[in-house]
Coordinates of C-alpha atoms in Angstrom, one line a residue:
X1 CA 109.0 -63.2 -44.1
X2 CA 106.0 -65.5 -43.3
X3 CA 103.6 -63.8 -40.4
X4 CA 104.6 -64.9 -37.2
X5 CA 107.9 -65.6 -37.7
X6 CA 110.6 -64.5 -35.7
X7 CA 113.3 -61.8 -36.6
X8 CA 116.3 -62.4 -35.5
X9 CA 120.1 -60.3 -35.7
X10 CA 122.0 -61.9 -37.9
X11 CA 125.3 -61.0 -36.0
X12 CA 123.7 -63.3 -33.1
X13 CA 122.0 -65.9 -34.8
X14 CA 123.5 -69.4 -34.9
X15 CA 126.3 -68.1 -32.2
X16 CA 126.5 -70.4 -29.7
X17 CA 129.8 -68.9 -28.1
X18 CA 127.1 -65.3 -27.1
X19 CA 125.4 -67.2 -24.5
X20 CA 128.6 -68.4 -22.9
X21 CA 128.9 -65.5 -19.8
X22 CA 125.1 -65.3 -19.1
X23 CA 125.7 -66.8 -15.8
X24 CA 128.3 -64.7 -14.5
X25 CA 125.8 -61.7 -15.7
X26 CA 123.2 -63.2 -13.6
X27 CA 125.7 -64.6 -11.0
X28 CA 126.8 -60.6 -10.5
X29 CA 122.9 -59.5 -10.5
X30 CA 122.2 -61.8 -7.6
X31 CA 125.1 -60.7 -5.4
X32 CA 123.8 -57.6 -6.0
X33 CA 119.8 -58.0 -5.7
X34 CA 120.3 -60.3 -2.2
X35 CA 122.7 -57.7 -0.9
X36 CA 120.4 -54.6 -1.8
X37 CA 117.2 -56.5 -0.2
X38 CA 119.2 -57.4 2.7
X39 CA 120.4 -54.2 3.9
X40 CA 116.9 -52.4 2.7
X41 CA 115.4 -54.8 5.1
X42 CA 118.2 -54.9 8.0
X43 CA 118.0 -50.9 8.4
X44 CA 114.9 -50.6 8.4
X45 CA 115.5 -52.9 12.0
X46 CA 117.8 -51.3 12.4
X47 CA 115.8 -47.2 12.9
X48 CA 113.5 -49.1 14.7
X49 CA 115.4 -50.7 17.5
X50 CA 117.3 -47.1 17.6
X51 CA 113.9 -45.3 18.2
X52 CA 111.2 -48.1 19.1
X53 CA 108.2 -45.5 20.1
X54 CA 107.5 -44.7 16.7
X55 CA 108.7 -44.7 13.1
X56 CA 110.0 -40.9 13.1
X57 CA 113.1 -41.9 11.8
X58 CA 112.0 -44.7 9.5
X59 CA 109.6 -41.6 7.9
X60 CA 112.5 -39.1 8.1
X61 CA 115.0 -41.6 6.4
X62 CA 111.9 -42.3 3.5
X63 CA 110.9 -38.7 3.0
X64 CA 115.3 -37.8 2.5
X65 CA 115.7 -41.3 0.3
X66 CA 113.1 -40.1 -1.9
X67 CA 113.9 -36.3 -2.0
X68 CA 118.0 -37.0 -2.7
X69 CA 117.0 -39.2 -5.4
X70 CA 115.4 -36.2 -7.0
X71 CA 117.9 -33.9 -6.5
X72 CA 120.7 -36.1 -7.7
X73 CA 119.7 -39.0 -9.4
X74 CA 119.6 -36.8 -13.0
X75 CA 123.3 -35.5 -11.9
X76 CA 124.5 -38.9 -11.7
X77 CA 123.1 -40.5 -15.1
X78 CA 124.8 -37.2 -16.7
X79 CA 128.1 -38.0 -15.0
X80 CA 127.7 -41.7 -15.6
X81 CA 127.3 -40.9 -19.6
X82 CA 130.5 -39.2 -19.3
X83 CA 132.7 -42.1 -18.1
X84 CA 133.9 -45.2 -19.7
X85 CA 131.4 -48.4 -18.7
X86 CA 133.9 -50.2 -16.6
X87 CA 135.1 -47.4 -14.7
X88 CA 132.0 -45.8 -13.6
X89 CA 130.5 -49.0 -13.0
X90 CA 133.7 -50.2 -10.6
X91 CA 133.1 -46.5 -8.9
X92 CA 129.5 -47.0 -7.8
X93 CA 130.3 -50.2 -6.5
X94 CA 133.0 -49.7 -4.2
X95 CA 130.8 -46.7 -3.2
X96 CA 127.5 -48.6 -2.1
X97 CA 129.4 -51.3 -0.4
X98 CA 132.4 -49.1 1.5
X99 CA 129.2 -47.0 2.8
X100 CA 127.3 -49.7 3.7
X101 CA 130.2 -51.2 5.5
X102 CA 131.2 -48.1 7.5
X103 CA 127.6 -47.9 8.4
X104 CA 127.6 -51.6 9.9
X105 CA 130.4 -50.4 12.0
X106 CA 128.7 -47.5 13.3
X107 CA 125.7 -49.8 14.0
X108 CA 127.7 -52.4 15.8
X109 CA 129.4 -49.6 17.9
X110 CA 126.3 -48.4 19.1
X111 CA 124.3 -51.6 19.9
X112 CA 127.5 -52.6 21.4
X113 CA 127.5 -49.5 24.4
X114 CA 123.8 -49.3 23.5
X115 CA 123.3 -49.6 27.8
X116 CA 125.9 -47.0 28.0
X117 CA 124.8 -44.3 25.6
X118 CA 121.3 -44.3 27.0
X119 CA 122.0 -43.7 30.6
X120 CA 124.8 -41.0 30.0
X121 CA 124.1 -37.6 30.2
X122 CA 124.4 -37.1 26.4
X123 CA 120.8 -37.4 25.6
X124 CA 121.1 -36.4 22.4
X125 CA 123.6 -39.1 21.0
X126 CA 121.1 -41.4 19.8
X127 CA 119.5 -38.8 17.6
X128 CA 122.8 -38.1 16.3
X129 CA 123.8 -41.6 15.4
X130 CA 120.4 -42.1 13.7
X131 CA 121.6 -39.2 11.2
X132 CA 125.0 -40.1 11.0
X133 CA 124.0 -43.7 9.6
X134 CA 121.3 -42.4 7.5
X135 CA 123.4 -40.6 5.4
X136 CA 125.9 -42.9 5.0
X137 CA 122.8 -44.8 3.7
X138 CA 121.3 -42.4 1.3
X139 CA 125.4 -42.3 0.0
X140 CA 125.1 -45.9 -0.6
X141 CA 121.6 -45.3 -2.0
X142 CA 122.8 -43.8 -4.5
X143 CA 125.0 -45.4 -5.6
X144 CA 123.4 -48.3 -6.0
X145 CA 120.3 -46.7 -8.5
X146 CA 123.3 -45.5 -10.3
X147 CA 124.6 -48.8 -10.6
X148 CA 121.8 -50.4 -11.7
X149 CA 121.6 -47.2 -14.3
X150 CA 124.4 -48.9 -15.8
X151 CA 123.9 -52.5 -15.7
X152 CA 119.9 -52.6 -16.4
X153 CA 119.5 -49.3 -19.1
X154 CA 122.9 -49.7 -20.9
X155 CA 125.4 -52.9 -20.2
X156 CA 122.3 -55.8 -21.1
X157 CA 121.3 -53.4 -24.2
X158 CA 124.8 -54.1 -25.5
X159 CA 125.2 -57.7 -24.5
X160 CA 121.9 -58.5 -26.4
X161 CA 123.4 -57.4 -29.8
X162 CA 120.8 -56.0 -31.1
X163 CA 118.5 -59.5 -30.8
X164 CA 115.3 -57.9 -28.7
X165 CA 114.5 -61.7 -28.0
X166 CA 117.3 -62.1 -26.2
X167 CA 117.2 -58.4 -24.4
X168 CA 113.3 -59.6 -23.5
X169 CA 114.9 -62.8 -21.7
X170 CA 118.0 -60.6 -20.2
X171 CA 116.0 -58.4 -18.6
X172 CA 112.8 -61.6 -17.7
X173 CA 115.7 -63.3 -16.4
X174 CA 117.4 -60.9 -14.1
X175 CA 113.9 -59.6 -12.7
X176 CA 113.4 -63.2 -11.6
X177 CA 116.8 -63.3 -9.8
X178 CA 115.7 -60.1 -8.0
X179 CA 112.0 -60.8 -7.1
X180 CA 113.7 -64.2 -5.5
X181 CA 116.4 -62.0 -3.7
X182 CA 113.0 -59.9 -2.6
X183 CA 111.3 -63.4 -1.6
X184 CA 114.3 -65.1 0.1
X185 CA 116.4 -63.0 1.8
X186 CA 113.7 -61.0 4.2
X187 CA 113.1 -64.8 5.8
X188 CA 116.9 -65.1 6.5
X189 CA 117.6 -61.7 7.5
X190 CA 114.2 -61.9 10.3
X191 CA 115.7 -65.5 11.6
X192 CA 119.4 -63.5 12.4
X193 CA 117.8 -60.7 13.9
X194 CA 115.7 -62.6 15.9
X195 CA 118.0 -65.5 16.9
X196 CA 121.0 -63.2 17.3
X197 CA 121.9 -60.3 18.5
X198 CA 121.9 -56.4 16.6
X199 CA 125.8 -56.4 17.1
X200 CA 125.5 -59.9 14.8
X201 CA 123.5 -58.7 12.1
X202 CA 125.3 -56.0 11.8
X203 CA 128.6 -57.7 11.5
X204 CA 127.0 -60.2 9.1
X205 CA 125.6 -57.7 7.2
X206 CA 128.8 -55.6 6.6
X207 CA 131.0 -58.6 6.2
X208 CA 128.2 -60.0 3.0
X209 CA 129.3 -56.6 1.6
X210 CA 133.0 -57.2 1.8
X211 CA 133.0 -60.3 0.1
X212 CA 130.3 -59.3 -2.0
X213 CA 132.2 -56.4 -3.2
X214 CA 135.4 -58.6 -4.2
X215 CA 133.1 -61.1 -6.0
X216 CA 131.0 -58.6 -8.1
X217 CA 134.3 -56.1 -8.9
X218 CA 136.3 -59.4 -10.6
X219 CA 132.9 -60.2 -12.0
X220 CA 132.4 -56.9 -13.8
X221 CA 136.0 -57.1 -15.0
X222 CA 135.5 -60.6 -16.5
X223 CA 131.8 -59.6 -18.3
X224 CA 133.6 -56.7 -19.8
X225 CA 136.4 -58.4 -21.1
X226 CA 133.8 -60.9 -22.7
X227 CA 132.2 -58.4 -24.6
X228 CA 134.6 -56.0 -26.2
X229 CA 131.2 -53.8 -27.4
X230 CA 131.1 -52.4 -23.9
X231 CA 134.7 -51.0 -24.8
X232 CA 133.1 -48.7 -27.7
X233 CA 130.7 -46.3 -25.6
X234 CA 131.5 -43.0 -27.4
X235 CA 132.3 -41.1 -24.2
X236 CA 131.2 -37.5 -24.4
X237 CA 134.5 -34.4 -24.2
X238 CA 134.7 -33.5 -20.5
X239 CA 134.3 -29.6 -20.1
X240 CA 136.7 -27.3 -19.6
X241 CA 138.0 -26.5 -15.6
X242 CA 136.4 -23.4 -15.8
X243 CA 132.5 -24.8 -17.0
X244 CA 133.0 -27.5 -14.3
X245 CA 130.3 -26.0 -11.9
X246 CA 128.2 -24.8 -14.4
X247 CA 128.1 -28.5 -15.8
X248 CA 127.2 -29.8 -12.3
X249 CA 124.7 -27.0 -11.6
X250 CA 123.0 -27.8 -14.7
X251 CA 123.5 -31.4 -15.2
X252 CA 120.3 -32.1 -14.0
X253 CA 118.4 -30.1 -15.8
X254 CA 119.9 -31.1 -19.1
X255 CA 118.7 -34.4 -17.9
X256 CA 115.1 -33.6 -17.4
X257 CA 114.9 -31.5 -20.8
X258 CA 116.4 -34.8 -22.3
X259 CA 113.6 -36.5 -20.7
X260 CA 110.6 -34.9 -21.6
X261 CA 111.5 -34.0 -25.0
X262 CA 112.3 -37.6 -25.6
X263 CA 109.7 -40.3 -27.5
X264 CA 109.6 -42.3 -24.5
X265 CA 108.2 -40.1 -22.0
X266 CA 104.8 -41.1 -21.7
X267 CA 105.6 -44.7 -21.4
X268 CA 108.3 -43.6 -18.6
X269 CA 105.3 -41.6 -17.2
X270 CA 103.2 -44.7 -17.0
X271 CA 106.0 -46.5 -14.6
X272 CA 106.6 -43.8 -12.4
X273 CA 102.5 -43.1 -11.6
X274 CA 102.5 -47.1 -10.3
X275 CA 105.3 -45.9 -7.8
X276 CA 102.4 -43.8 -5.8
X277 CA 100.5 -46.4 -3.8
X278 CA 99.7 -47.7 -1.0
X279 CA 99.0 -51.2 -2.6
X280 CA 102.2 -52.9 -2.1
X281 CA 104.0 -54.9 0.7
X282 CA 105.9 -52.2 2.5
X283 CA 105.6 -51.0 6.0
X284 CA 102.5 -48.8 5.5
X285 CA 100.6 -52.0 4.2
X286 CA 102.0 -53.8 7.1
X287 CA 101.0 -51.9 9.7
X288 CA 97.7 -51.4 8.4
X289 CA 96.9 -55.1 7.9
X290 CA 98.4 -55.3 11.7
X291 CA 96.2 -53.2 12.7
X292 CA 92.9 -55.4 11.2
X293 CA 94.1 -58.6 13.2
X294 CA 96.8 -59.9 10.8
X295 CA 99.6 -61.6 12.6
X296 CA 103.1 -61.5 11.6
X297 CA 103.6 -65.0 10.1
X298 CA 101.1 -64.4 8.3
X299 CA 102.5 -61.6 6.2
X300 CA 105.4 -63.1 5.4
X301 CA 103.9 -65.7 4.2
X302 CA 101.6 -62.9 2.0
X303 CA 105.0 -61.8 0.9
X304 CA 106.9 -65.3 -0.1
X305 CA 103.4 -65.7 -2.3
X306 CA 103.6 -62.0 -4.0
X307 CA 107.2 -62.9 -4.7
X308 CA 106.0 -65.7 -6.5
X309 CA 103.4 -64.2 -8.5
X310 CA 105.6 -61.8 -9.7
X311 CA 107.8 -63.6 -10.4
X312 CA 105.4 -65.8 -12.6
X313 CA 104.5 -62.5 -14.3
X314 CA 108.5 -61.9 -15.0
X315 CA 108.7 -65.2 -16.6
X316 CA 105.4 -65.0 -19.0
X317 CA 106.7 -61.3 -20.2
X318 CA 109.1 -63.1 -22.8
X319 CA 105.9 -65.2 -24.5
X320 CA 104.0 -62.5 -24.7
X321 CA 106.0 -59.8 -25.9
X322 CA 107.0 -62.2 -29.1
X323 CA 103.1 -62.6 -29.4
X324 CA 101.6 -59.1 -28.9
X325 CA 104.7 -56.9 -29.5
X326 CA 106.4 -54.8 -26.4
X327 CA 104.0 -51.7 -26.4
X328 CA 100.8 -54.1 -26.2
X329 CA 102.8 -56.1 -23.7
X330 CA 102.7 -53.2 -21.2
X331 CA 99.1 -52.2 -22.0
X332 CA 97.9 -55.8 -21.1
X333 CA 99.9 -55.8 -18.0
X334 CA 98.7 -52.5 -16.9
X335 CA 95.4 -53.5 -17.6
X336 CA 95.6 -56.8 -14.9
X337 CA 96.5 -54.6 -12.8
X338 CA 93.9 -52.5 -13.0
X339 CA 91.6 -55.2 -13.1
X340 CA 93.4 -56.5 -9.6
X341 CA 93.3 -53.5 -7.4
X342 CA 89.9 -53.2 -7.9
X343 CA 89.5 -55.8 -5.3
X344 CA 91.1 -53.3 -3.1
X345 CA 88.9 -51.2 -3.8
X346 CA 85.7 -52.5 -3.5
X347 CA 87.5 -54.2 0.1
X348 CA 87.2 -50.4 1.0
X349 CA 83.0 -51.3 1.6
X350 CA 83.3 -54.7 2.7
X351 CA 82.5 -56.2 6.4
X352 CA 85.5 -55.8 8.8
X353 CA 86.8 -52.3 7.0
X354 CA 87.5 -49.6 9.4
X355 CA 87.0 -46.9 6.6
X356 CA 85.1 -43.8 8.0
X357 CA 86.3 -40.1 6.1
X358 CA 83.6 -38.3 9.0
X359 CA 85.8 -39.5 11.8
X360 CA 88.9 -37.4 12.4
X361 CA 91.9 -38.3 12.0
X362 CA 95.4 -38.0 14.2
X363 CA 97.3 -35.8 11.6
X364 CA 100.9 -36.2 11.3
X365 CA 100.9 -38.9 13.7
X366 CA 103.1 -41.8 12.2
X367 CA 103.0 -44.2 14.8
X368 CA 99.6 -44.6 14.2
X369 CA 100.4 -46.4 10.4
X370 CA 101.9 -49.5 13.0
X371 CA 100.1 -49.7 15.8
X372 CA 97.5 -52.4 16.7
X373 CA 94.9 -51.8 18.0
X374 CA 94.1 -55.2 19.7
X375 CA 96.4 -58.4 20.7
X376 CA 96.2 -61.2 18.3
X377 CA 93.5 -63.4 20.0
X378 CA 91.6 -60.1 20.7
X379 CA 91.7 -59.6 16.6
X380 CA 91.2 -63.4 15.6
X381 CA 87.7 -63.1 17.1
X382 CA 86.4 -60.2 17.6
X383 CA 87.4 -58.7 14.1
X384 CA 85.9 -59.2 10.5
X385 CA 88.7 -60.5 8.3
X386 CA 87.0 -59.9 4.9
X387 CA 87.6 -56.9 3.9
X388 CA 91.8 -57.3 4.6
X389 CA 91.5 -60.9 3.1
X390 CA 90.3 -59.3 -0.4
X391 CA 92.8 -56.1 0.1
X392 CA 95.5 -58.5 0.1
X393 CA 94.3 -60.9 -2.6
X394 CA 94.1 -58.0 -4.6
X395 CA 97.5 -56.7 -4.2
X396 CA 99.1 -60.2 -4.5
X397 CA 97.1 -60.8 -7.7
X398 CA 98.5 -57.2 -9.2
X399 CA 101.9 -58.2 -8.9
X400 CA 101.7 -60.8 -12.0
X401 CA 100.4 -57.4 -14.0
X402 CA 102.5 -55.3 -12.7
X403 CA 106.0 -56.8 -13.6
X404 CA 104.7 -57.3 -16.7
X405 CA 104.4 -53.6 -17.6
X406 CA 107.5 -53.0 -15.5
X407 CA 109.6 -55.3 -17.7
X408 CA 107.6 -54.1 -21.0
X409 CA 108.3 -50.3 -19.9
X410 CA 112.3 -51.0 -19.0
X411 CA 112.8 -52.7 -22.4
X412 CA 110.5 -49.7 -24.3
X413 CA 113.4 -47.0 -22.5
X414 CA 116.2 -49.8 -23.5
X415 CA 115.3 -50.3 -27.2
X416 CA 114.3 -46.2 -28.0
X417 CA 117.1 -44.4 -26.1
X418 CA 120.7 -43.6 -27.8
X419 CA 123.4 -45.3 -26.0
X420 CA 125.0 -41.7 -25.0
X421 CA 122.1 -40.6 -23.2
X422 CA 120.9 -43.6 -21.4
X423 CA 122.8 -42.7 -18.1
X424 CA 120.7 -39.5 -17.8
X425 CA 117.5 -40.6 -19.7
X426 CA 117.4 -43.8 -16.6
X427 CA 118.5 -40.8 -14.2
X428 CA 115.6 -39.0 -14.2
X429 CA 113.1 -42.0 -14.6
X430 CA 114.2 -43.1 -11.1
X431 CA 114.0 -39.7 -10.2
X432 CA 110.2 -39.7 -11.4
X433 CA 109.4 -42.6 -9.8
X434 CA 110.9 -41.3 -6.1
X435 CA 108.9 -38.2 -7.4
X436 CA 105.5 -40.5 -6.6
X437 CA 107.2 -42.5 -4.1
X438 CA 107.5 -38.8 -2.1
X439 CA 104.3 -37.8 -2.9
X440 CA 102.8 -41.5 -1.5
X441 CA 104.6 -40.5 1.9
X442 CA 103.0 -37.2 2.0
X443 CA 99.7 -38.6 1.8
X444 CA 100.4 -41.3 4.5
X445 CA 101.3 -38.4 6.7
X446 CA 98.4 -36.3 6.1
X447 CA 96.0 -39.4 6.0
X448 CA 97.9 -41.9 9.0
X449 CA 94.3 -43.3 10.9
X450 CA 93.0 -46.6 9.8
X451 CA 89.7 -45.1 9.0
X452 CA 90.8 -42.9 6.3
X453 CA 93.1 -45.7 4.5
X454 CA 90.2 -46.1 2.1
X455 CA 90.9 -43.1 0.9
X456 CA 94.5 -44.3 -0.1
X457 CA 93.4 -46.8 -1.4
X458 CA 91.0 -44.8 -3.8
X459 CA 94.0 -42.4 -4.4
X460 CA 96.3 -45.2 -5.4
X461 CA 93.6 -46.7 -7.9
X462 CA 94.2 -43.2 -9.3
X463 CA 97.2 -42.9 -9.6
X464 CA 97.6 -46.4 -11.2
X465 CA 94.6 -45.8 -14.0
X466 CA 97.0 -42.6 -14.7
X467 CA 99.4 -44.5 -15.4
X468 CA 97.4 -47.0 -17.6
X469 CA 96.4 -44.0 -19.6
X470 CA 100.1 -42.7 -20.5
X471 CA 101.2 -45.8 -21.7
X472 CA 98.2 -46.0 -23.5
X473 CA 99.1 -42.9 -25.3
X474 CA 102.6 -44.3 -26.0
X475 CA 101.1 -47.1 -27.5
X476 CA 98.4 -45.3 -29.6
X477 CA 101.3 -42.8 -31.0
X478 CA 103.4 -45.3 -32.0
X479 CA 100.6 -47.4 -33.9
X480 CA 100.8 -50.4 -31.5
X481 CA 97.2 -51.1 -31.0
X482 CA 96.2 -52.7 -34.3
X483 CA 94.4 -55.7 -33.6
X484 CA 93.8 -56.4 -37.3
X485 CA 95.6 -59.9 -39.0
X486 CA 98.2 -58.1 -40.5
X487 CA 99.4 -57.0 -37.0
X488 CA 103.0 -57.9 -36.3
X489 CA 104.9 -57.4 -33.0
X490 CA 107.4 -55.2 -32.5
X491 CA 110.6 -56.1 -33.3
X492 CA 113.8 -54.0 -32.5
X493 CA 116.4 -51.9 -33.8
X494 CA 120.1 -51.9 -32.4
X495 CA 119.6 -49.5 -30.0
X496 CA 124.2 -48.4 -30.8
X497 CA 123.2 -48.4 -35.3
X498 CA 124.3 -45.1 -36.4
X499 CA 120.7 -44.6 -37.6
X500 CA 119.3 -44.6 -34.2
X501 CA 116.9 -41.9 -33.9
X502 CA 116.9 -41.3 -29.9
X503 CA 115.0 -37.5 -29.6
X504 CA 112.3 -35.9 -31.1

């Protein structure tokens, strides 16, 4: 074979009849991706029109989505590995969206007689509700990771066949459905809320997931049928009655013995560090640049434009895997990145930044990440916008970097994992990277002034060189970082062959 040509699976090539369900793949994957976004961004609302004094609940609801993804996320990629494709896959989704649905409800009941349950004597109810919905949502939390377990880290592997061109497009393509789910349907969801009522958005919300269930159920049914491969997962012997507990007990720790014993680990490690950061357009960033004079349609319009960029960085990971190989791939991406947040970094010194470590801070205070200090004609003049303006030009930039190693890192766990321990192998990497997503709400608590954001900042830099570092041991163990001519990119294996060497 000449240098630079492509290799291809013979069982693929020149089969023009392989590409024929793609759309209902992607079809099922945006049903999913706008619902997902959606409710992410409705209950969030949601906690704060229940409690609008401060984000108590919006921190207790993080700090219990992060910890149950921990505790169970390992269980459920065990349990998933251990039940045919179509059955745990049909499982998870009528989970998610029942509990989702029921949680509308709730939410519609209580906006409904919202009048009447704060002027009763019954003080307490609100608090009560708050729980009662957040744990319907942590249910349907988790059932959604563990359906994306099974879609992302084992059903694409098998529909590829073997042709990592094709897996690199798969999962390029279906990253771009979800970053424009993550671009679009915030904008729609904020015009309902604000043009409607509570009561509305919360019947529009749990009515989307009834019809969204139907659709993506027939869906999965008519993508398994198209590929009979998904029929052949060698489903490992259930245990006898009498081990069932200790199987559940210790599911999870069979899971993360799997995990770091495996070849992937570092480059799983890489992903997971990126998760602790303050660098990214959630409501700690939000608040903060609200805080520095940034008005609100402002930030969505910082949003629509990371969307964009990472979305342009989803769609330039297919050319350059086939030119620098998939290891490289993430290096490079990691290495923008880097390159990016510096910006935020050196922001910390610029005019307009609040950053002052010798000033106390209000510990444990977490209305302070949201409040402003000053209306929004106060800020427009009387505050220095540079230091925000290159913050946020930094952490749009990263994005294109940043999906580029996400993608390169998903497709490294895809290609170098046996098919009968995928379930537990993606298990615990989404319980690594709620790991650092926990460990980036603790620091927010313990650092919540404006005046010791820098610090974040300088913590998230970090965190993400950390990162750059493990996958640049991944890459430097497997003898990806030949720059000589005789260099070739990586191609892959079948990840189901026989041959398939998935532990160490």
């Amino acid at each position: 074979m000449e240098d630079g040509e492509e290799k291809r699976s013979p069982r693929t090539e020149g089969n023009p009849e392989k590409s024929k369900p793609v759309w209902k793949l992607y079809t099922s994957r945006f049903l999913t991706a706008w619902g997902d976004r959606l409710w992410a961004f409705g209950f969030g609302l949601f906690l704060i029109e229940i409690q609008k004094t401060n984000l108590v609940f919006l921190g207790i609801h993080g700090f219990a989505k992060c910890l149950t993804e921990i505790l169970f996320l390992p269980a459920i990629g065990n349990w998933i590995d251990r039940i045919p494709r179509l059955r745990a896959a049909q499982i998870l989704l009528v989970i998610q969206n029942l509990f989702v649905c029921i949680t509308c409800l709730v939410l519609g009941l209580y906006f409904s007689f919202h009048d009447e349950i704060h002027t009763s004597e019954y003080t307490w109810l609100p608090g009560l509700i708050a729980a009662i919905v957040m744990l319907l949502s942590l249910i349907a939390n988790l059932a959604s990771h563990g359906s994306k377990i099974i879609v992302e880290k084992d059903w694409i592997v098998v529909i590829s066949e073997g042709d990592e061109n094709r897996l690199a497009d798969l999962n390029s393509n279906l990253r771009t459905v979800d970053l424009s789910c993550q671009t679009l349907s915030p904008i729609l969801a904020g015009l309902v809320f604000s043009e409607t009522s509570y009561v509305t958005a919360a019947a529009g919300v749990g009515i989307w997931n009834v019809v969204s269930v139907i659709l993506e159920y027939v869906l999965l049914v008519i993508i398994y049928r198209d590929y009979p491969e998904l029929g052949k997962k060698v489903v490992k012997e259930d245990e006898k009655e009498d081990a069932w507990l200790k199987s559940k007990v210790t599911g999870s720790y069979r899971g993360w013995v799997s995990y770091m014993t495996h070849e992937v680990r570092n480059a799983g490690l890489g992903l997971a560090l990126l998760y602790m950061t303050v660098l990214g357009f959630d409501t700690i960033t939000w608040g903060y640049s609200r805080m520095q004079g940034v008005k609100e349609w402002m930030l969505g319009l910082m949003v629509a434009i990371s969307g964009l960029v990472g979305i342009a960085g989803s769609r330039t990971f297919p050319l350059l895997r086939s030119k620098l190989g998939i290891e490289r791939s993430g290096v490079v991406g990691l290495s923008l990145q880097l390159a990016c947040i510096a910006m935020c970094v050196v922001s910390v010194w610029l005019p307009g930044s609040p950053f002052d470590p010798n000033k106390e801070p209000t510990m444990l205070d977490v209305s302070n990440v949201t409040k402003v200090g000053c209306d929004d004609s106060q800020c427009s003049e009387n505050v220095d916008h540079t230091s925000i303006a290159v913050l946020l030009s930094g952490i749009i930039l990263a994005r294109f970097g940043l999906w580029i190693a996400d993608l390169s890192i998903t497709q490294i766990l895809q290609e170098n994992v046996a098919a009968d321990i995928r379930g537990v192998i993606g298990g615990v990497q989404t319980s690594l990277n709620s790991t650092m997503d926990l460990v980036k709400f603790v620091f927010v608590l313990i650092l919540p002034d404006p005046h010791t954001f820098g610090i974040l900042i300088l913590l998230s830099f970090s965190f993400v060189s950390l990162g750059y570092f493990s996958m640049l041991s991944y890459a430097f163990k497997k003898k990806k970082l030949c720059c000589g001519p005789k260099y070739e990119a990586t191609q892959s294996v079948d990840p189901d062959a026989e041959d398939q060497s998935g532990q160490i």
